[in-house]
Coordinates of C-alpha atoms and ligand atoms in Angstrom, one line a residue:
X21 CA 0.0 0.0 0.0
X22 CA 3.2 2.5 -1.1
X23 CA 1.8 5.6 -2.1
X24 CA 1.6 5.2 -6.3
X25 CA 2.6 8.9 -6.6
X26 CA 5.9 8.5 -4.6
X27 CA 8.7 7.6 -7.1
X28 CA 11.0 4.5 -4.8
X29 CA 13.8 5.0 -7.1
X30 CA 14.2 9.0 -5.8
X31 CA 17.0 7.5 -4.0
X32 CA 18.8 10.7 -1.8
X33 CA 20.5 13.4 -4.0
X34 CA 17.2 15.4 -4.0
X35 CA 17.8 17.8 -1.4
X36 CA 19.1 21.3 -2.0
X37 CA 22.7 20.7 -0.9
X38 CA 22.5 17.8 0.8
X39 CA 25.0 15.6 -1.5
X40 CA 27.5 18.3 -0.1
X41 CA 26.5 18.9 3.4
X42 CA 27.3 16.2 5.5
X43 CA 24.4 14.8 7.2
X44 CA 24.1 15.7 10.8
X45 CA 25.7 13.2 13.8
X46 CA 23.6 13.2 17.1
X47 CA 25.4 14.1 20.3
X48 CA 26.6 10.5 22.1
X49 CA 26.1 11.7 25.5
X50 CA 22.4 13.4 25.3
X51 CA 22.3 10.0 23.4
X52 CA 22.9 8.1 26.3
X53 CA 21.7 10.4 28.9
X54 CA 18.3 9.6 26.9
X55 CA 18.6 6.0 27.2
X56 CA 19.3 5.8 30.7
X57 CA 16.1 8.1 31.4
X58 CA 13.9 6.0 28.8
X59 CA 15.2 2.7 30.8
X60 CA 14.8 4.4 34.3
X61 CA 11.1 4.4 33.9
X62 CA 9.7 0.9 34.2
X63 CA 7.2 -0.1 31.2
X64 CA 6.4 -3.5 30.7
X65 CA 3.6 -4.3 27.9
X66 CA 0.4 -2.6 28.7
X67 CA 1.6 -0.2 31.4
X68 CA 2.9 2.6 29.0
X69 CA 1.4 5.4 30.4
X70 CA 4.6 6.7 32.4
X71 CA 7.0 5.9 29.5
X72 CA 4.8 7.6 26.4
X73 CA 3.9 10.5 28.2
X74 CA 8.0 11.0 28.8
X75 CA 8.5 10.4 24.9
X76 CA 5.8 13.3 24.4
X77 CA 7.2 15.6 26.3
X78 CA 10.5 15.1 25.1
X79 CA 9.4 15.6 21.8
X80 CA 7.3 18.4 22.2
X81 CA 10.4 20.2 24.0
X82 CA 12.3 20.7 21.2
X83 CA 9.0 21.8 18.8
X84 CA 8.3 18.5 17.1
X85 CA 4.2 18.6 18.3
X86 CA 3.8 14.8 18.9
X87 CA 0.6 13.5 19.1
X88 CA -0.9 10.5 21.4
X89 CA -2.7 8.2 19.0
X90 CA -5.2 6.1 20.8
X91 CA -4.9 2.3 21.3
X92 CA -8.2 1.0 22.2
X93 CA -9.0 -3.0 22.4
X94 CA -11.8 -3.1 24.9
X95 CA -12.9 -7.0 23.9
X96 CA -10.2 -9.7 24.6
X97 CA -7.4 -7.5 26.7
X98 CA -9.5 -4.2 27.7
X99 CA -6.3 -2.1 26.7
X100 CA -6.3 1.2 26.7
X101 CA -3.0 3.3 25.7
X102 CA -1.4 5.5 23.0
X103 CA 1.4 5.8 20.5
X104 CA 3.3 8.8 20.1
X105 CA 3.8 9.8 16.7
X106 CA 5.2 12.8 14.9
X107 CA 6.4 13.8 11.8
X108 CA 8.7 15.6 10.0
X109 CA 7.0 17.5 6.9
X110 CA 9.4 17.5 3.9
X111 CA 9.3 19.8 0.8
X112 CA 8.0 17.5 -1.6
X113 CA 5.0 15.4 -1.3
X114 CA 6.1 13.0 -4.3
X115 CA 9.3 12.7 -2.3
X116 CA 9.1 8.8 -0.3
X117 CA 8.3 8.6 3.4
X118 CA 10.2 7.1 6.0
X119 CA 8.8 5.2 9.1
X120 CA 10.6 5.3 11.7
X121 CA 8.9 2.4 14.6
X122 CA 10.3 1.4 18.1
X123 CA 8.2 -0.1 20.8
X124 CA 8.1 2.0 24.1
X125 CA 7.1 -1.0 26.1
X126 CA 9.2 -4.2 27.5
X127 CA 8.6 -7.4 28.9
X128 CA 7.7 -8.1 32.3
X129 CA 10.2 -7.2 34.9
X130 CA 11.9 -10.7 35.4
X131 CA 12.9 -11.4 39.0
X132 CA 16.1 -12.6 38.8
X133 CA 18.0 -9.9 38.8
X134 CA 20.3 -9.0 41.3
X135 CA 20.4 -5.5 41.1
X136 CA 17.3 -2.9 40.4
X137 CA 15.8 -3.8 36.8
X138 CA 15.6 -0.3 35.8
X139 CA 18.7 0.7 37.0
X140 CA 20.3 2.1 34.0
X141 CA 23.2 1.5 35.1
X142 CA 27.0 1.7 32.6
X143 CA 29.5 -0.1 33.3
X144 CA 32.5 -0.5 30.4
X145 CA 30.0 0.3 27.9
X146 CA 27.1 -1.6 28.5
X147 CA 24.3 0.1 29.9
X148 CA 21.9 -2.4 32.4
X149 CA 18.4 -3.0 32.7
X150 CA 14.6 -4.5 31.4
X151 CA 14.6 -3.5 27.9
X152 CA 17.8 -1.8 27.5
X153 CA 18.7 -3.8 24.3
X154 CA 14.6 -4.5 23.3
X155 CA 14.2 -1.7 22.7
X156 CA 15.0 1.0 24.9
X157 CA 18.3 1.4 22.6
X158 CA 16.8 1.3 19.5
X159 CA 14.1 4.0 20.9
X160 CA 16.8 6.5 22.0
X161 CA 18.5 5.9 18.8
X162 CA 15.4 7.0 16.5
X163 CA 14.0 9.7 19.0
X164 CA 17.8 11.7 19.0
X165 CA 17.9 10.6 14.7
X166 CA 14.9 12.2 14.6
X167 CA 15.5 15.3 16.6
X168 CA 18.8 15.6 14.5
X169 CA 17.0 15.3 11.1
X170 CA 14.5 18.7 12.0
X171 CA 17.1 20.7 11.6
X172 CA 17.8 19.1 7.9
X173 CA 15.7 20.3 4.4
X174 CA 14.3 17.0 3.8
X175 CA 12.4 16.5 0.4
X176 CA 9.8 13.5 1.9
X177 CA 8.9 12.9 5.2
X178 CA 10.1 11.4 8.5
X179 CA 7.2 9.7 10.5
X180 CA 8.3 8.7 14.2
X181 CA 6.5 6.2 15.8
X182 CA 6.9 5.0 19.7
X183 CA 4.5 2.4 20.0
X184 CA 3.0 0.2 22.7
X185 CA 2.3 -3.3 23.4
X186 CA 5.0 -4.8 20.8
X187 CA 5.9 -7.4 23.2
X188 CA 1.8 -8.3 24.7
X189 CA 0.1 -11.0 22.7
X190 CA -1.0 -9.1 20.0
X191 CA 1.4 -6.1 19.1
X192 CA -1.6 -3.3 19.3
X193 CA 0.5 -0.5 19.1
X194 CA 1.7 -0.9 15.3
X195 CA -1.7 -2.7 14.6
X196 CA -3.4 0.2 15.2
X197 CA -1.2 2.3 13.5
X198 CA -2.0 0.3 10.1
X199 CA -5.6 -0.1 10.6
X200 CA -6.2 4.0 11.6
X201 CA -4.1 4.3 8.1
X202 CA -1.0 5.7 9.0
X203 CA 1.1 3.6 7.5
X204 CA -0.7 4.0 3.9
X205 CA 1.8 7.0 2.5
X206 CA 4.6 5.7 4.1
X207 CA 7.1 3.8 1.5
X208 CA 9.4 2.2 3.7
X209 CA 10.7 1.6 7.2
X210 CA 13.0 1.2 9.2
X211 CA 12.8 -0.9 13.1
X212 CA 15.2 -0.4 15.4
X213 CA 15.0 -3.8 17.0
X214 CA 18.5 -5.6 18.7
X215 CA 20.4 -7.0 15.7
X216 CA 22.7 -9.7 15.3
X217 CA 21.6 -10.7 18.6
X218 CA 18.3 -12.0 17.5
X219 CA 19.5 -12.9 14.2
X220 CA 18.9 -16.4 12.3
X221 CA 23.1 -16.5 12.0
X222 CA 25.8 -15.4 13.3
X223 CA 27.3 -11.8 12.3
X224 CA 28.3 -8.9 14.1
X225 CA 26.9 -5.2 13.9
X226 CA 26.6 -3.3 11.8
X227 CA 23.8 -5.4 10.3
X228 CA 21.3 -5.0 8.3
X229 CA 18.2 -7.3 9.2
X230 CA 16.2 -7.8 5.7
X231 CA 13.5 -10.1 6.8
X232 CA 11.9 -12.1 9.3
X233 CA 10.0 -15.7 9.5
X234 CA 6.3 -15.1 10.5
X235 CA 4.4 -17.2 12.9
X236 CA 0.6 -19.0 13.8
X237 CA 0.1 -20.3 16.7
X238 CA -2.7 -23.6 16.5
X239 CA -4.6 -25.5 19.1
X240 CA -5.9 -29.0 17.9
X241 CA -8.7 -30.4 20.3
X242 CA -8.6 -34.2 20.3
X243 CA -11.7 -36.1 21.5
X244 CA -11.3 -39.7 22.1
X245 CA -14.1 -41.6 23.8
X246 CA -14.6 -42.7 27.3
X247 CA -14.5 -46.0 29.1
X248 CA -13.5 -48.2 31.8
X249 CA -9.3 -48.1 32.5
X250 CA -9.3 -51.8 33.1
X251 CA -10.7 -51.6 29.7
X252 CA -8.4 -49.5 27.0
X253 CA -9.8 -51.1 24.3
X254 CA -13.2 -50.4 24.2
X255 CA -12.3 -46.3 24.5
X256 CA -10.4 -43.7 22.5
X257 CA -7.6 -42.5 24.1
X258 CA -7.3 -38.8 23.4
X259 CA -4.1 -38.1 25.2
X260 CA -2.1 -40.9 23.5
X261 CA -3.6 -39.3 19.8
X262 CA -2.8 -35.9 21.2
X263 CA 0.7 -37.2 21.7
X264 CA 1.0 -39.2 18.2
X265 CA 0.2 -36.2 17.0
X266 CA 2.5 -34.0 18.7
X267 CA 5.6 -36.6 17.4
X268 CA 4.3 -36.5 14.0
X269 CA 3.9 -32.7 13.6
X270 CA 7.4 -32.6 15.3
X271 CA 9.1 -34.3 11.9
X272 CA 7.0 -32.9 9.8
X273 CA 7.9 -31.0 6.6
X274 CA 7.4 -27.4 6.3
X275 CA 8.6 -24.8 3.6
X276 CA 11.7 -23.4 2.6
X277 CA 13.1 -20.4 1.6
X278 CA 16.4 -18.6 -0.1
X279 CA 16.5 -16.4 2.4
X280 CA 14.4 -17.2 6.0
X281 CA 15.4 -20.8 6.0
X282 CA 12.8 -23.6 6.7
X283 CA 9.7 -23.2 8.8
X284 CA 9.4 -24.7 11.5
X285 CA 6.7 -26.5 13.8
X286 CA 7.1 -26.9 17.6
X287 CA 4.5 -28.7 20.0
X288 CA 4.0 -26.6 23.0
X289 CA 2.0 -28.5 25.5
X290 CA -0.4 -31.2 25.9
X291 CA -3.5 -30.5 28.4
X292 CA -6.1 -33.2 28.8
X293 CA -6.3 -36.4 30.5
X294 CA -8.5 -37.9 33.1
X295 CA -8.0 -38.2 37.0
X296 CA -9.6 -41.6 37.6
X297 CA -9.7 -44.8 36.1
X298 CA -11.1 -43.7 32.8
X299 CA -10.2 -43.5 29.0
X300 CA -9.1 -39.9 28.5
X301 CA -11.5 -38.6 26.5
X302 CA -9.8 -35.4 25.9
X303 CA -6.7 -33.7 25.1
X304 CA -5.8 -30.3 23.5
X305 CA -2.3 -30.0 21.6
X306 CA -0.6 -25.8 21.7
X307 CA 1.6 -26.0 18.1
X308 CA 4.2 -23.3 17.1
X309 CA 4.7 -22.6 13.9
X310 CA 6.8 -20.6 12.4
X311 CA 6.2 -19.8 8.4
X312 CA 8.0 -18.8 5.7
X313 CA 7.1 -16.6 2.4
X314 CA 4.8 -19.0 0.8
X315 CA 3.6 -20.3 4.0
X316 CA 0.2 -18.9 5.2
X317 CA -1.9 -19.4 8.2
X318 CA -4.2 -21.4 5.1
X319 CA -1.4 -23.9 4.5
X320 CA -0.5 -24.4 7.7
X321 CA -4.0 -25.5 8.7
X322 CA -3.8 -28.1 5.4
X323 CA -0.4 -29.4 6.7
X324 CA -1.8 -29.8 10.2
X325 CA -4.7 -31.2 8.4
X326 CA -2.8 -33.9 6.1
X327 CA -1.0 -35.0 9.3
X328 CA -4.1 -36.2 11.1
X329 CA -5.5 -37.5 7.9
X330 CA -2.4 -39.7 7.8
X331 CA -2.2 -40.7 10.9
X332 CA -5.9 -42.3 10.1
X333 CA -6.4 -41.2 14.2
X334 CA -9.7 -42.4 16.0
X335 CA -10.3 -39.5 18.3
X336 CA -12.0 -36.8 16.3
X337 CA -9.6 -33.8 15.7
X338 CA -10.3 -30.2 15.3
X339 CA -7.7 -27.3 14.3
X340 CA -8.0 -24.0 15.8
X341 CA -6.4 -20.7 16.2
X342 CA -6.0 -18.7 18.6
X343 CA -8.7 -16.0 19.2
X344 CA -7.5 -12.2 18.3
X345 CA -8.9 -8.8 18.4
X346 CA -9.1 -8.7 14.4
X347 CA -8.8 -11.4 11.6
X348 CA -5.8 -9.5 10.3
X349 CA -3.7 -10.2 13.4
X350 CA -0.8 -12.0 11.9
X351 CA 2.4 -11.9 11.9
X352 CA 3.4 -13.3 8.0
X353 CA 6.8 -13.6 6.8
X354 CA 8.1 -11.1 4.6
X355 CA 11.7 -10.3 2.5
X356 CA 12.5 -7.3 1.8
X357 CA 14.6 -7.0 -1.8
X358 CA 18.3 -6.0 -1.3
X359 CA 18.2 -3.4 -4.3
X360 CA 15.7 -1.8 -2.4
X361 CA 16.7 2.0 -2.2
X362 CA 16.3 2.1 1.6
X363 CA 18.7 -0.9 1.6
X364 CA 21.2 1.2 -0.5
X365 CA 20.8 4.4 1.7
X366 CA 21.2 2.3 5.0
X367 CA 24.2 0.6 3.3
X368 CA 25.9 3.4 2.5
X369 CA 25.0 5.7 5.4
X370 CA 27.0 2.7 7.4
X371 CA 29.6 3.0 5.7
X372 CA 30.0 6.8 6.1
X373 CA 29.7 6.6 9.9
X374 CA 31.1 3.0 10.4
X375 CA 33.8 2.6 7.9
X376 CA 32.8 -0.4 6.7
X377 CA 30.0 -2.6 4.8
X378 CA 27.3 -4.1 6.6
X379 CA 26.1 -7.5 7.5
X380 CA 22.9 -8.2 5.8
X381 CA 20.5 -11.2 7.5
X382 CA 17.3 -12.3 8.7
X383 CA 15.5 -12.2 12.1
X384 CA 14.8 -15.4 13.7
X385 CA 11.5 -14.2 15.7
X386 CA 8.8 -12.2 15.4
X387 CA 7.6 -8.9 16.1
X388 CA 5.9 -5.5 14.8
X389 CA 8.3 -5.4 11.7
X390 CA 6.2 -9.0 10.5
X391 CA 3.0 -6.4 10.7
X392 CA 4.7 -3.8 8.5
X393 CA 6.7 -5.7 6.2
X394 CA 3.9 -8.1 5.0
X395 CA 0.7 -6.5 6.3
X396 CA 1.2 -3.3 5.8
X397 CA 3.5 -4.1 2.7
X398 CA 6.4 -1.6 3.1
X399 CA 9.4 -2.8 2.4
X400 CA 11.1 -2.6 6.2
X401 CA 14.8 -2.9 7.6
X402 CA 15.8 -3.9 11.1
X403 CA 19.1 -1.8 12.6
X404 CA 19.7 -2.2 16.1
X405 CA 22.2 -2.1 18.6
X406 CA 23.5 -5.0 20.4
X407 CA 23.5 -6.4 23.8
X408 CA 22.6 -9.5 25.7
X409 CA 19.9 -11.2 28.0
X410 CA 17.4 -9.9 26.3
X411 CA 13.8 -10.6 27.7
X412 CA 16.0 -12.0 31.4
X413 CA 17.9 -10.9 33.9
X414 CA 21.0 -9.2 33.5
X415 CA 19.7 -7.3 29.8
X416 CA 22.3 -4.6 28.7
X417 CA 22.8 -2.7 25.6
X418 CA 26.4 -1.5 24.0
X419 CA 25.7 2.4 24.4
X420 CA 28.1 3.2 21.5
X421 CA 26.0 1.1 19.4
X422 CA 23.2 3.2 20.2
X423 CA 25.4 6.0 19.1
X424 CA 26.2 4.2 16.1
X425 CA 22.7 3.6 15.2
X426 CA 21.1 6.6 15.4
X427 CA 24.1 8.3 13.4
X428 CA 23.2 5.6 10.9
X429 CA 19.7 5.8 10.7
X430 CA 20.1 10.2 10.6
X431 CA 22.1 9.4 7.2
X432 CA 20.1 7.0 5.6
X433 CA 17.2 9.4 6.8
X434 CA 19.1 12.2 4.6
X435 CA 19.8 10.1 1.5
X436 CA 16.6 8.2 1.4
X437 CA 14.3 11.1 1.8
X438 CA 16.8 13.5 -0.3
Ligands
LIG520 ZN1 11.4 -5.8 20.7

């Protein structure tokens, strides 16, 4: 859903003097200063309020007139929150726009750690705490890019986005930002997700993250039939189908692809059984599955599907999946092509500030970048900084990475918007 009048190939160059003026570096230690701040205020999915209202301010302080956009889902989580969103307007409206999305909100706080979770604190360049690296990091990094950018003639625009609940079930921040539209005249973006860290192989920032796996998530009820445990014969057993099942899905085949690998499929849990001497009669199988481009929710049902057929299994078997606020919750794979002008401008914005070419890979999870790189249909880039723990105890994030990043993602910025 690019905008048709936006021309992709406008590829930097277009600005009055920018092909001579260097683009603008952010300041490492407000960058840091930031981060510590942003991970200082504790923000675990669906408790936002504190962090987004600190993002808001901090944008409206230097004249960028954020907005909250409202995340409402009042029928399965009763969420209320808001994004903050602003933009920079550039000069010409057939000039591309660049998204720029980072979640504001972190896992629980994990109680293993041995020191305060939010502590922010640096020690030989690391900087500590719940969602330093996912995606406290990456948040400073775009926030400071795109404070640095405002003071840059731009020829398209720069849309900011902090959103909410990346890491809840259901990622209604950036869902919300698709289905309210605002991703329609946007023509590429950019995520500032951890890296390498959370890549499918092994390389080392800087990295350029191209794609990403997508993922269902089925339930299969089993229903055997009843009767006496002396007796096994004359019942169904629904936990032993549940668990032939379980082994069969475990080896089964699944797609493949140049780029994101295989697919994969991964039982979860078994719940079902019976507590006296009877024939379970029920069982219900949790399945994984992550998908490649080709691979839809559709043909995952008809693998699941052929399996049972196979398996020529008494117990009666039904596929489900899993209830969500809106059909279009899904997070599908998607590739983004290499030649594609924000690829070139992120490539060569790292060289400028790094020295040297990138890495280019693909993400091994899921997250909001599956909703805007297939939903949403923009081709999209993940750039982050590094670290470790993420999602435990112990999470830190390399604060010149940070640094790195947002210089990175201020160039690219510059050359992709001209
Ligand atoms: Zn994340």
């Amino acid at each position: 859903m690019t905008d048709s009048g936006a021309d992709p190939t406008a590829d930097g160059g277009g600005g009055d003097g920018s092909e001579n003026d260097p683009a603008p570096t952010v300041d490492p230690e407000e960058t840091v200063d930031l981060l510590q701040k942003l991970v200082r205020i504790p923000s675990p999915y669906f408790e936002e309020a504190e962090i987004t209202g600190f993002v808001h301010d901090w944008l409206a302080e230097r004249g960028h007139d954020p907005e909250y956009h409202r995340v409402s889902e009042p029928d399965i989580t009763e969420y209320e929150g808001d994004n903050v969103l602003a933009r920079l307007e550039g000069s010409d409206p057939d000039a591309p726009t660049l998204l720029l999305n980072a979640h504001v909100d972190t896992v629980k706080l994990v109680e293993d750690w041995d020191e305060d979770p939010c502590s922010g604190r640096i020690e030989d360049g690391k900087l500590y705490g719940q969602g330093a690296c996912d995606m406290k990091g990456g948040l400073a990094a775009v926030m400071v890019a795109f404070d640095a950018l405002s003071g840059v003639e731009l020829a398209g625009d720069v849309l900011l986005t902090a959103v909410v609940d990346e890491e809840g079930p259901y990622g209604l921040g950036t869902d919300r930002l698709i289905r309210d539209g605002y991703t329609d005249d946007c023509d590429a973006a950019v995520v500032t997700e951890p890296g390498p860290v959370l890549a499918q192989s092994e390389m080392e920032n800087p990295a350029l993250l191209l794609g990403a796996r997508g993922r269902v998530f089925y339930d299969i009820e089993v229903r055997g039939k009843a009767a006496h445990g002396s007796q096994p014969e004359k019942g169904v057993n629904a936990v032993v189908d549940a668990g032939r099942l379980a082994a069969t899905l475990d080896d089964m085949e699944t797609g493949d692809h140049p780029k994101l690998g295989s697919g994969s499929v991964c039982p979860l849990k078994i719940e079902g059984g019976s507590q006296t001497l009877s024939v379970p009669e029920r069982a219900r199988l949790m399945v994984d599955r992550h998908v490649v481009v080709g691979e839809t929710k559709e043909t995952a049902r008809a693998d699941a599907e052929r399996v049972v057929d196979e398996l020529g299994l008494e117990s009666e078997v039904d596929i489900g999946f899993r209830e969500a606020p809106d059909p279009d919750i899904v997070y599908g794979p998607y590739v983004t092509d290499e030649g594609h002008p924000l690829v070139t401008a992120l490539s060569e914005a790292t060289r400028s500030v790094c020295g040297v070419d990138p890495a280019y890979g693909y993400f091994s999870s899921v997250g909001d970048f599956n909703y805007l790189g297939d939903r949403a249909d923009l081709p999209t880039v993940i750039l982050g900084p590094d670290g470790e723990n993420i999602h435990g105890a112990g999470e830190f994030v390399y604060t010149d990475e940070v640094v790195e990043v947002a210089d990175i993602v201020t160039e690219a910025a510059v050359r992709f918007c001209g």
